[in-house]
mmCIF file of C-alpha atoms and ligand atoms in Angstrom:
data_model
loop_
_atom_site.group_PDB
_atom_site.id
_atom_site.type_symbol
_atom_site.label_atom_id
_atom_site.label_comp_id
_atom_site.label_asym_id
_atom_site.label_seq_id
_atom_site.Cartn_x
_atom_site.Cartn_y
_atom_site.Cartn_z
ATOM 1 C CA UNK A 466 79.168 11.424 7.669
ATOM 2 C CA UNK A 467 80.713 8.093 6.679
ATOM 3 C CA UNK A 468 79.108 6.526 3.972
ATOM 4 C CA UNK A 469 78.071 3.375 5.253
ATOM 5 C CA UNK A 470 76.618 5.225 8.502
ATOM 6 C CA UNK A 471 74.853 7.743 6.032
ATOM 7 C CA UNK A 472 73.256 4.917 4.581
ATOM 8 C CA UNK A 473 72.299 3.311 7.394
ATOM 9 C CA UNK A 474 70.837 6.842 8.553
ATOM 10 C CA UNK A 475 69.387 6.560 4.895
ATOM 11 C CA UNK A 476 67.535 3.157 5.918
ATOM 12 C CA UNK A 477 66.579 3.705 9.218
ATOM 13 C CA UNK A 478 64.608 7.206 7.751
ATOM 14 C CA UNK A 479 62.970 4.483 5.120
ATOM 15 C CA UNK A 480 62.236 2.085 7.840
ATOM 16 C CA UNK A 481 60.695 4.683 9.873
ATOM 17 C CA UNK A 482 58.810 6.263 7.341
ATOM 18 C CA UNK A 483 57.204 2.958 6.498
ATOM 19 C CA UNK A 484 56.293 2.422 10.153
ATOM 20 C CA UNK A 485 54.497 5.829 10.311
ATOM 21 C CA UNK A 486 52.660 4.950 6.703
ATOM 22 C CA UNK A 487 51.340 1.665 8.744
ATOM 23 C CA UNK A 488 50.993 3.488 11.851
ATOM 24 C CA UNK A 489 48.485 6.093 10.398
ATOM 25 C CA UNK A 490 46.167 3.262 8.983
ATOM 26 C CA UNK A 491 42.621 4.537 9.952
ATOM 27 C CA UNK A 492 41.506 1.118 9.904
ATOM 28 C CA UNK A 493 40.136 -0.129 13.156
ATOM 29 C CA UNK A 494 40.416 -3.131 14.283
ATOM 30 C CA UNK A 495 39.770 -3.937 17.552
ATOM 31 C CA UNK A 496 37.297 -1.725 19.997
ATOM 32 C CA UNK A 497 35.758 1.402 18.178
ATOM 33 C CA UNK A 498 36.317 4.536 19.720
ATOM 34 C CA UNK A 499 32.946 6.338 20.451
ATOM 35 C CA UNK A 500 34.726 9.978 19.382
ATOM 36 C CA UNK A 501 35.175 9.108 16.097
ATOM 37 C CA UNK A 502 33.698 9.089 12.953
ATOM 38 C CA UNK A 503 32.598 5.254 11.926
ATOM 39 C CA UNK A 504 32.713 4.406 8.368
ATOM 40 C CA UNK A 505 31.603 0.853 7.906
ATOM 41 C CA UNK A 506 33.587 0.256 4.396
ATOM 42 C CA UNK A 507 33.512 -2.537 1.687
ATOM 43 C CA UNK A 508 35.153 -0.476 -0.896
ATOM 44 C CA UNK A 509 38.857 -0.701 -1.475
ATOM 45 C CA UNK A 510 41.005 -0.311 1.410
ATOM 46 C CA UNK A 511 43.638 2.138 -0.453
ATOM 47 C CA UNK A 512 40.497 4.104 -2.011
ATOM 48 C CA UNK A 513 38.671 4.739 1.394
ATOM 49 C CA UNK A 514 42.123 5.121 3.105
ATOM 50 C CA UNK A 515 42.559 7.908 0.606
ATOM 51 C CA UNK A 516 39.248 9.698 0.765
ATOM 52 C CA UNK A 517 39.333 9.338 4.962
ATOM 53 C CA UNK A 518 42.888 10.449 5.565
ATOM 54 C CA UNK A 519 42.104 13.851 3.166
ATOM 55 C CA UNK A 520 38.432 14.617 4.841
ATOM 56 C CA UNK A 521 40.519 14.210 8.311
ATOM 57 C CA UNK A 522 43.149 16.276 7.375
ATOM 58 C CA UNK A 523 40.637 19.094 6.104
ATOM 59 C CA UNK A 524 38.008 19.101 8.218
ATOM 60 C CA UNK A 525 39.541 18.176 11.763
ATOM 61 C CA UNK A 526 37.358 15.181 12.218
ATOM 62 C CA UNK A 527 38.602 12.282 13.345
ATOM 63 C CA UNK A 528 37.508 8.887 11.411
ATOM 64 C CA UNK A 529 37.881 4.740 12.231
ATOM 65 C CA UNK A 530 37.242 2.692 8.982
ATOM 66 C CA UNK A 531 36.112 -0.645 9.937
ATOM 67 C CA UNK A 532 36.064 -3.351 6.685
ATOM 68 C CA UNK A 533 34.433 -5.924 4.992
ATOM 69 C CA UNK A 534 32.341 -6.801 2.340
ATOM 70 C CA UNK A 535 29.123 -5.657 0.647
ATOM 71 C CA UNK A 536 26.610 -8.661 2.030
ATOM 72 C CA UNK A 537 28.293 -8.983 5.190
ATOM 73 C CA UNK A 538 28.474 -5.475 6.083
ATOM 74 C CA UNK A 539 25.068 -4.501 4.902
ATOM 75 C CA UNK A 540 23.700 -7.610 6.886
ATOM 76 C CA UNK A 541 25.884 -6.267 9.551
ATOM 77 C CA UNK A 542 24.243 -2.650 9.722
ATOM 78 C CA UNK A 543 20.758 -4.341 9.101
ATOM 79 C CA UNK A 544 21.703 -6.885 12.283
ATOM 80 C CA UNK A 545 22.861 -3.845 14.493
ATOM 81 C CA UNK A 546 19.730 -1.491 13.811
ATOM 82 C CA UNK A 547 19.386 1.738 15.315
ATOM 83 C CA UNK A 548 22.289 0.718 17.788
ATOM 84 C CA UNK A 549 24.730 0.447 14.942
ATOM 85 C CA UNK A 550 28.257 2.011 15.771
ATOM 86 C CA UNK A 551 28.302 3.210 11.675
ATOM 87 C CA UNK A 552 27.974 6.768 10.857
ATOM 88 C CA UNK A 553 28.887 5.961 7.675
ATOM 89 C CA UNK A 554 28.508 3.197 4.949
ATOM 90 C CA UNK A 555 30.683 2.528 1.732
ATOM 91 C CA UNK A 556 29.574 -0.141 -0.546
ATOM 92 C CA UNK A 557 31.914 -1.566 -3.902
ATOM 93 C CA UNK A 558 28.125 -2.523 -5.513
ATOM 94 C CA UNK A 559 24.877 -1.009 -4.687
ATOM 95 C CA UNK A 560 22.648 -4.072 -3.795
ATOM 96 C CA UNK A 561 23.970 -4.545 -0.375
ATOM 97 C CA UNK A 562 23.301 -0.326 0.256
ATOM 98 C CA UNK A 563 19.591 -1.354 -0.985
ATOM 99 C CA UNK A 564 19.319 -3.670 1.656
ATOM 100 C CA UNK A 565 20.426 -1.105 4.575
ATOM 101 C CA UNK A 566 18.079 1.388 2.660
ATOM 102 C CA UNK A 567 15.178 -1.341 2.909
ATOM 103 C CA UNK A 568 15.540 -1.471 6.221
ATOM 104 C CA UNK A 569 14.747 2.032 6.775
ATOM 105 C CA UNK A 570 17.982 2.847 8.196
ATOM 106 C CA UNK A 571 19.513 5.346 6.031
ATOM 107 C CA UNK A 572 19.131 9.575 6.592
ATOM 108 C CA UNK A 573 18.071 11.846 3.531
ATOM 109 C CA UNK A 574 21.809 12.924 1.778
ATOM 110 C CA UNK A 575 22.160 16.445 1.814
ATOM 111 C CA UNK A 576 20.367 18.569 -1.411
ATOM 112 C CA UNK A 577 24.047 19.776 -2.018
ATOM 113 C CA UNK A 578 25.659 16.350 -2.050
ATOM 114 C CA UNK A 579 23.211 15.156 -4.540
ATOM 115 C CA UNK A 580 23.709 18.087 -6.462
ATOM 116 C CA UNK A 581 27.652 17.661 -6.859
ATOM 117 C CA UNK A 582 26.436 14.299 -8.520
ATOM 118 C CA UNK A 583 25.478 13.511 -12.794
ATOM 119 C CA UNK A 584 21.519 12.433 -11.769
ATOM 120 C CA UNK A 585 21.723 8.964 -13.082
ATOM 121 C CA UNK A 586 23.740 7.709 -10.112
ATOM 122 C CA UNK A 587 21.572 9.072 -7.063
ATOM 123 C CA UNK A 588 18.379 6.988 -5.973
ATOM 124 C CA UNK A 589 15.028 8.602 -6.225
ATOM 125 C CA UNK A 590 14.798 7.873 -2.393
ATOM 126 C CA UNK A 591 17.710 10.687 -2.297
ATOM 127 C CA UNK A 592 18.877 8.181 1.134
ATOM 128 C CA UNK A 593 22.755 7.895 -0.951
ATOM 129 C CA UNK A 594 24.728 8.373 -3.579
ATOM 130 C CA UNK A 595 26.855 7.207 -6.512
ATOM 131 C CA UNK A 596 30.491 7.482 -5.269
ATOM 132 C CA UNK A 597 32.279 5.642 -7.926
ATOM 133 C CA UNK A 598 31.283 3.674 -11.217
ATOM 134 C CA UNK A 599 32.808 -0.087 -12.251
ATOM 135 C CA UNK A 600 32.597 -1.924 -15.309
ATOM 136 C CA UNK A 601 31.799 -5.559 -16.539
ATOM 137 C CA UNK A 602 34.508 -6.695 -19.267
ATOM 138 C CA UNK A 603 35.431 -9.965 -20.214
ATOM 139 C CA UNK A 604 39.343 -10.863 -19.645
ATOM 140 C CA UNK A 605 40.472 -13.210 -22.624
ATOM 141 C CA UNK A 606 43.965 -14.501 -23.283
ATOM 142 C CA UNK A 607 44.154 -14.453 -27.293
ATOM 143 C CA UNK A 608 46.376 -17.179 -27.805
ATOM 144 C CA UNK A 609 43.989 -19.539 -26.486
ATOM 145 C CA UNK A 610 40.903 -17.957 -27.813
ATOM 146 C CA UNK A 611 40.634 -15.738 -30.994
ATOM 147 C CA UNK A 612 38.288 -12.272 -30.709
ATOM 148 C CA UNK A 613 36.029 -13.885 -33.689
ATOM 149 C CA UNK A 614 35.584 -16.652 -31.270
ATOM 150 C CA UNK A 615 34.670 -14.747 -27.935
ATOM 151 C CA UNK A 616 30.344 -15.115 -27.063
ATOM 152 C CA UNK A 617 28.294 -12.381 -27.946
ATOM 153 C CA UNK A 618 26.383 -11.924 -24.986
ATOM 154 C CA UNK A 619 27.417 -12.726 -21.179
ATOM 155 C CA UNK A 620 24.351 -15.176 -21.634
ATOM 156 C CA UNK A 621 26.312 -16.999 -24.148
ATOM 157 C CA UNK A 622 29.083 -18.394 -21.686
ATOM 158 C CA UNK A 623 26.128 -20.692 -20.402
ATOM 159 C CA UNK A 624 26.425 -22.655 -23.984
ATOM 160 C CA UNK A 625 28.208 -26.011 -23.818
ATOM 161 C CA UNK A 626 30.920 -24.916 -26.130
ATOM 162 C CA UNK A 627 31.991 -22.442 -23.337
ATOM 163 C CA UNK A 628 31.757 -25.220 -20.766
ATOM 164 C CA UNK A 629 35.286 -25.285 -19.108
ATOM 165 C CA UNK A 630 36.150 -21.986 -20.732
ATOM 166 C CA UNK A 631 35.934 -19.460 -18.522
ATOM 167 C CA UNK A 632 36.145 -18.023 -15.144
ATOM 168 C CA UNK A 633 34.552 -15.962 -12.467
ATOM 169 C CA UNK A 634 34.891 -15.104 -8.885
ATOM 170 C CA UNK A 635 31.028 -15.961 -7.523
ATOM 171 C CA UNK A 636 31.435 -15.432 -4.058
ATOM 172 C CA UNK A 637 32.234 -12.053 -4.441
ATOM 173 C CA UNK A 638 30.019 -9.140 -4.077
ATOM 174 C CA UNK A 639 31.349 -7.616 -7.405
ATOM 175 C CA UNK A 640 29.978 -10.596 -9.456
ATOM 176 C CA UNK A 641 26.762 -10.771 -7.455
ATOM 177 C CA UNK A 642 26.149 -7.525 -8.267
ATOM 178 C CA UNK A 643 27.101 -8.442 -11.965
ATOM 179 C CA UNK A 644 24.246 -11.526 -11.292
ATOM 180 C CA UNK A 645 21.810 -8.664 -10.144
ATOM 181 C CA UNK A 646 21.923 -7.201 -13.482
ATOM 182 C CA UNK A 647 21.091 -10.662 -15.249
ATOM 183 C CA UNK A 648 18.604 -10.875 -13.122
ATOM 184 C CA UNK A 649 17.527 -7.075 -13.717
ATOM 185 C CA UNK A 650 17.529 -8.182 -17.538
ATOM 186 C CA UNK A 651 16.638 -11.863 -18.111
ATOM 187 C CA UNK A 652 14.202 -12.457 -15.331
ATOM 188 C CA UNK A 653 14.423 -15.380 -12.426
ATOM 189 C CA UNK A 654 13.679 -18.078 -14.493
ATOM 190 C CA UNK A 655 16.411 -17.255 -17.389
ATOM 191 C CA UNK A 656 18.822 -16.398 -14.251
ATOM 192 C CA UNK A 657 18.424 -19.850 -12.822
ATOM 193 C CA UNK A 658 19.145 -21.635 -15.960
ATOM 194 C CA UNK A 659 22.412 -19.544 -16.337
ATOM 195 C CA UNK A 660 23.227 -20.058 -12.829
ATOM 196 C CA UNK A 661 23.275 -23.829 -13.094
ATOM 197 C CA UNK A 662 24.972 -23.820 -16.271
ATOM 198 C CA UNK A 663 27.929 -21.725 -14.435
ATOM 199 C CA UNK A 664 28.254 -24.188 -11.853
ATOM 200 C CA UNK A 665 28.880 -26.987 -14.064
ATOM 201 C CA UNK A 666 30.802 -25.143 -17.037
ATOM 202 C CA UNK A 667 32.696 -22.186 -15.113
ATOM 203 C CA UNK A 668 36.146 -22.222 -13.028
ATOM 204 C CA UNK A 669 35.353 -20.668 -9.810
ATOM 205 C CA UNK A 670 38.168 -18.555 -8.463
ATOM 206 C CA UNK A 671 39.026 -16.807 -4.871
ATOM 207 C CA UNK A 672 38.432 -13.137 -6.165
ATOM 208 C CA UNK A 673 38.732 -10.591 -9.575
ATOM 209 C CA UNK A 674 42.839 -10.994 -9.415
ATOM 210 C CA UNK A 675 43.067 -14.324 -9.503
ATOM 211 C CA UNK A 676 40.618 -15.011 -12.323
ATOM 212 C CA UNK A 677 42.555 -12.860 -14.253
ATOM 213 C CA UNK A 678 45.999 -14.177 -13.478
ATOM 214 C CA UNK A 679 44.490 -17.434 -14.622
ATOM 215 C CA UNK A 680 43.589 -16.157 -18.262
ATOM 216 C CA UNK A 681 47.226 -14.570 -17.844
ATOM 217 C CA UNK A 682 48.404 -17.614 -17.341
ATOM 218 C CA UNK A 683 46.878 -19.539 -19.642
ATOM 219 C CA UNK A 684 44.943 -21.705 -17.465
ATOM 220 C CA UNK A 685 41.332 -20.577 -18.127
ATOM 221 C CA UNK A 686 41.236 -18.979 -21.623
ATOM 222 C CA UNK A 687 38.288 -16.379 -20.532
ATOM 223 C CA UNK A 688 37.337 -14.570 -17.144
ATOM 224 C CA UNK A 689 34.409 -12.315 -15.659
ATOM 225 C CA UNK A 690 35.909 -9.388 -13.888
ATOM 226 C CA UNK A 691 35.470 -5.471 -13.218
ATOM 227 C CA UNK A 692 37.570 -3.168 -15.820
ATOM 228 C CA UNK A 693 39.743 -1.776 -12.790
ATOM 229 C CA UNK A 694 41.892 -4.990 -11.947
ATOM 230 C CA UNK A 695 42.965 -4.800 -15.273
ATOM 231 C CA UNK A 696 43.769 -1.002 -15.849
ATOM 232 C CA UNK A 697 45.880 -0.991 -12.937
ATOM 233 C CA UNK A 698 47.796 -4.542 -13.383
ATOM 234 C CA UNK A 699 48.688 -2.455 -16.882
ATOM 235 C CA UNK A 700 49.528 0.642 -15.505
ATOM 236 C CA UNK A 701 52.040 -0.765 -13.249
ATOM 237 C CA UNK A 702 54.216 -3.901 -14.199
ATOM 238 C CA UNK A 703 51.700 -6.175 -16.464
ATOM 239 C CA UNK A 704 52.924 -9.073 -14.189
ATOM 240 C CA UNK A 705 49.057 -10.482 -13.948
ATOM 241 C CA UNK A 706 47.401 -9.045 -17.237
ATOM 242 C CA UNK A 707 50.383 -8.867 -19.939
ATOM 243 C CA UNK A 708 49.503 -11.581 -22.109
ATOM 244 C CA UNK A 709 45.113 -10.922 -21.872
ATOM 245 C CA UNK A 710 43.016 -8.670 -23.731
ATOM 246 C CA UNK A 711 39.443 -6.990 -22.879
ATOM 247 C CA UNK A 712 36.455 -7.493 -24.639
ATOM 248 C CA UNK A 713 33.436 -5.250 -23.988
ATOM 249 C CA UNK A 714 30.164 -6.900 -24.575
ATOM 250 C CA UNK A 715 27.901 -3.602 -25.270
ATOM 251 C CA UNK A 716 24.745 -3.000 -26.726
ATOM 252 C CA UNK A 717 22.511 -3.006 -23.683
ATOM 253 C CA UNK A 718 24.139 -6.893 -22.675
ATOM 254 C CA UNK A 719 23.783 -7.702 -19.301
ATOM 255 C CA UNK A 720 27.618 -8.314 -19.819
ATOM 256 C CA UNK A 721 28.189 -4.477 -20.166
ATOM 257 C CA UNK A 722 26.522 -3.584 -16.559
ATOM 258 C CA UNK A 723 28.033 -0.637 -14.753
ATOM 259 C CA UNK A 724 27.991 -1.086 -11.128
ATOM 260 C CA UNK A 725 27.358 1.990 -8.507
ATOM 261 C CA UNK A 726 29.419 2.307 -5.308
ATOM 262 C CA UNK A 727 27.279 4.192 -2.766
ATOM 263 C CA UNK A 728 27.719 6.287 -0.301
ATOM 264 C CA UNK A 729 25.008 6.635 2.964
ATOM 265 C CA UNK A 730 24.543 8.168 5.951
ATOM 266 C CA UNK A 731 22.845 5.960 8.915
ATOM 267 C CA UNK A 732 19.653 7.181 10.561
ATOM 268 C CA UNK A 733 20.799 6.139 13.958
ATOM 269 C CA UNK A 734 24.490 8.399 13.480
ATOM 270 C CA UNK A 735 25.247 10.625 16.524
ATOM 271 C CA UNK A 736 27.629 12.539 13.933
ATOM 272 C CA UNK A 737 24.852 13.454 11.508
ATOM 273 C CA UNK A 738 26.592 16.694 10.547
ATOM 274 C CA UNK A 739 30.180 14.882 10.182
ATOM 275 C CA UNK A 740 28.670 12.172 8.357
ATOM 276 C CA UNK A 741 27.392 14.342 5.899
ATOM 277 C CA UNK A 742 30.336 16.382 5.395
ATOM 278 C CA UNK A 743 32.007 13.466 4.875
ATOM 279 C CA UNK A 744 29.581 12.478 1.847
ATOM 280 C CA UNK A 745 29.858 16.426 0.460
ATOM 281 C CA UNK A 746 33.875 15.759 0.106
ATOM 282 C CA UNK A 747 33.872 12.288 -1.694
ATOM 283 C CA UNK A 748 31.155 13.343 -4.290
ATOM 284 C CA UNK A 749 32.869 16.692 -4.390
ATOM 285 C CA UNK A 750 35.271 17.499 -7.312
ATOM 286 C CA UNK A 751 38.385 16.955 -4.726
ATOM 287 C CA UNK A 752 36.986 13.765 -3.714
ATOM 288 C CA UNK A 753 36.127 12.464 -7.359
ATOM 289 C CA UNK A 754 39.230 13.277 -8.820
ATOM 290 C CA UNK A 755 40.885 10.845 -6.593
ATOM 291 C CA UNK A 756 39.621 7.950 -8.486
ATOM 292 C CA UNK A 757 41.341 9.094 -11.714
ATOM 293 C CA UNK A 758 44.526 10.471 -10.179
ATOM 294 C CA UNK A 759 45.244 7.223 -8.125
ATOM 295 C CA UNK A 760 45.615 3.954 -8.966
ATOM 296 C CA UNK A 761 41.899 2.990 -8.268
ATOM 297 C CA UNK A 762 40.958 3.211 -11.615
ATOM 298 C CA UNK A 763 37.156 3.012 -10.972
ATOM 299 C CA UNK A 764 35.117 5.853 -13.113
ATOM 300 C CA UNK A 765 34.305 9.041 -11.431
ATOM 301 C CA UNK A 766 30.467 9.776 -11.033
ATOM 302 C CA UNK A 767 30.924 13.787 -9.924
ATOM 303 C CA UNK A 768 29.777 16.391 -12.325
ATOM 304 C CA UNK A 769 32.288 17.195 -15.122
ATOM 305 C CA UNK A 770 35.023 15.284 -13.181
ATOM 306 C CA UNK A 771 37.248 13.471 -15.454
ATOM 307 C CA UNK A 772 37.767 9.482 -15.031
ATOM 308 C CA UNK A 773 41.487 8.196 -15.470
ATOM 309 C CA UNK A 774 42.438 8.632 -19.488
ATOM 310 C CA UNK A 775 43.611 5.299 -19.468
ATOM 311 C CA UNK A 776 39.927 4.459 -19.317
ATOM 312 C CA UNK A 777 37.243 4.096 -22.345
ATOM 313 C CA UNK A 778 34.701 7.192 -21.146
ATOM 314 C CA UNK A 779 31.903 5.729 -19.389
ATOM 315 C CA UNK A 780 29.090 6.662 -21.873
ATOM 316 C CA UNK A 781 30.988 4.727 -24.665
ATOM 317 C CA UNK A 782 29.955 1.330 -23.119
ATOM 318 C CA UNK A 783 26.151 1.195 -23.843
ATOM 319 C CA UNK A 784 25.584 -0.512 -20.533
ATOM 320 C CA UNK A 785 21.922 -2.022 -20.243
ATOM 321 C CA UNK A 786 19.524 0.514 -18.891
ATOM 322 C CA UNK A 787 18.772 -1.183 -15.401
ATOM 323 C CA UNK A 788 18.126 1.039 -12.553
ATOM 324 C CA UNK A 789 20.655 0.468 -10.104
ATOM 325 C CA UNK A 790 18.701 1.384 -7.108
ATOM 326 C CA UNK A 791 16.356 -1.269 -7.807
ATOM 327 C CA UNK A 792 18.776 -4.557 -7.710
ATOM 328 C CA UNK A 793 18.067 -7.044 -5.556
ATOM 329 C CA UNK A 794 21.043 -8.600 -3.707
ATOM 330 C CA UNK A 795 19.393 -11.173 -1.390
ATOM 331 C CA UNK A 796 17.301 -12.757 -4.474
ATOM 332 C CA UNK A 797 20.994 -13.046 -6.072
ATOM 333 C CA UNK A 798 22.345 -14.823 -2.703
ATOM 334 C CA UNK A 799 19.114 -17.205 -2.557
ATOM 335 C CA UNK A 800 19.270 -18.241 -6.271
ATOM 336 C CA UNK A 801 23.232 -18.651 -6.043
ATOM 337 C CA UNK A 802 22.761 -20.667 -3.356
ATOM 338 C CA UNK A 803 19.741 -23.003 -4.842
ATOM 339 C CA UNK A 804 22.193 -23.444 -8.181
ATOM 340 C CA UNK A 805 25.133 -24.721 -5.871
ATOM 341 C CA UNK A 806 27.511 -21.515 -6.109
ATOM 342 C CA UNK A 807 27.840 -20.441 -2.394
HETATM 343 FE FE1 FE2 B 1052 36.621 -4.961 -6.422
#
């Protein structure tokens, strides 16, 4: 063959590669289609992507991943009732899976699931389960602010000579879940006064990425994020994290809170069985060690799987010992909302 027609044989196999990746998106996004399996997701597109494409491939079972985010989609499923189209929910934090299990719509998870999981990340309700684990660090940009200088508690970025020095994403569900855990630890009353103090004193930025680009960039000199935007802006180019450091708070702060990603299985599912199964392979060891062979970089919560190495190990960060199962999401929407942050 010629070489300029073998390379435009060459591109045309790239193009229509990349038409097939985009083609095979499980996402739905218009009507639902009554034979599938529904997962109502507000994890991470390429993470859910990842587990759904594998349990299809393995099982035979056809799945539609509809998406959004924790509050939303847990009002969502609440909203819907037993006529919900889910079979399937995925939260990124577990408040919003506490709501749906409040409203007395989740199924009992299968004994096995349960079992394939370390104990500390399934509710005593046994109605989900731990899928993944995510950490609270603090994103700092050491030419603007020295280690010696950082605060020593999450509580501490309330003080006036943090005013202006930090930022967070507060609409999202990841730092609402982070406020659950202040709330959790300090009580309403201590939560409020934080609250307010962040509405005055903090930057308020779109989502996790762009708080950290800003410390990158040297426009806020401290951020609030989850470990995993971090780990994976370093292990590809550095483009957004390059110039930042992480600081772990530790001992028991509220700033060291490890948020739960559940998994459920909807009372009202016509595909009880298929649901299930579904559950059995994420919390399986196949399913787990996706999160530490991809770029997800979230912790694995699977017996004796192994998180990404790239990662500190999970029991090194002395999170505070809150019960996850007990955080109260629409508390941290209504005293967001009173201090002026939503
Ligand atoms: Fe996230």
């Amino acid at each position: 063959m010629p070489r300029r027609l073998s390379l435009l044989a060459a591109l045309t196999a790239v193009a229509v590669a990349a038409l097939a990746a985009c083609g095979s998106s499980l996402e739905a996004t218009g009507t639902l289609d009554a034979g599938k399996l529904t997962i109502y997701s507000a994890q991470h597109k390429d993470l859910t992507e990842e587990w759904a494409k594998e349990f299809q491939d393995r099982s035979g079972v056809q799945v539609q991943i509809r998406y959004g985010n924790d509050s939303s989609m847990g009002a969502q499923i609440v909203q819907e009732g037993a006529s919900s189209p889910a079979d399937v929910f995925l939260t990124e934090n577990s408040p919003a899976m506490t709501t749906v299990q409040n409203g007395g719509l989740l199924a009992p998870v299968e004994a096995a699931t349960l079992a394939q999981v370390d104990p500390l990340y399934v509710p005593s309700t046994k109605e989900w389960v731990g899928i993944a684990a995510r950490s609270t660090v603090l994103v700092y940009n050491p030419t603007l602010i020295s280690e010696a200088q950082l605060p020593g508690s999450l509580m501490d970025l309330a003080k006036p000579e943090f005013a202006g020095k930090w930022g967070v994403a507060a609409g999202g569900a990841d730092f609402q879940a982070i406020v659950s855990a202040v709330l959790a630890t300090q009580g309403e009353q201590q939560t409020s006064q934080w609250l307010t103090a962040l509405e005055s004193g903090a930057k308020i930025y779109q989502n996790n990425i762009a708080t950290m680009k800003a410390v990158n960039a040297g426009q806020s000199p401290m951020g609030v994020i989850y470990h995993y935007y971090w780990y994976r802006d370093q292990g590809l180019d550095k483009e957004s994290s390059g110039n930042t450091k992480l600081h772990y708070f530790k001992n028991g702060d509220p700033g060291a809170f490890v948020s739960l990603s559940g998994g459920g299985v909807l009372k009202s599912s016509k595909k009880a069985a298929d649901a299930q199964k579904f559950l059995a392979y994420v919390t399986s060891p196949d399913g787990q060690k996706v999160l530490g062979t991809t770029d997800s970089k979230e912790y694995a919560v699977g017996k004796g799987v192994a998180s990404d190495p790239a990662l500190p190990p999970l029991e090194s960060l002395q999170s505070p010992k809150i019960d996850p199962f007990t955080l109260n999401g629409p508390k941290v929407m209504q005293l967001m909302t009173q201090a002026g942050l939503l």
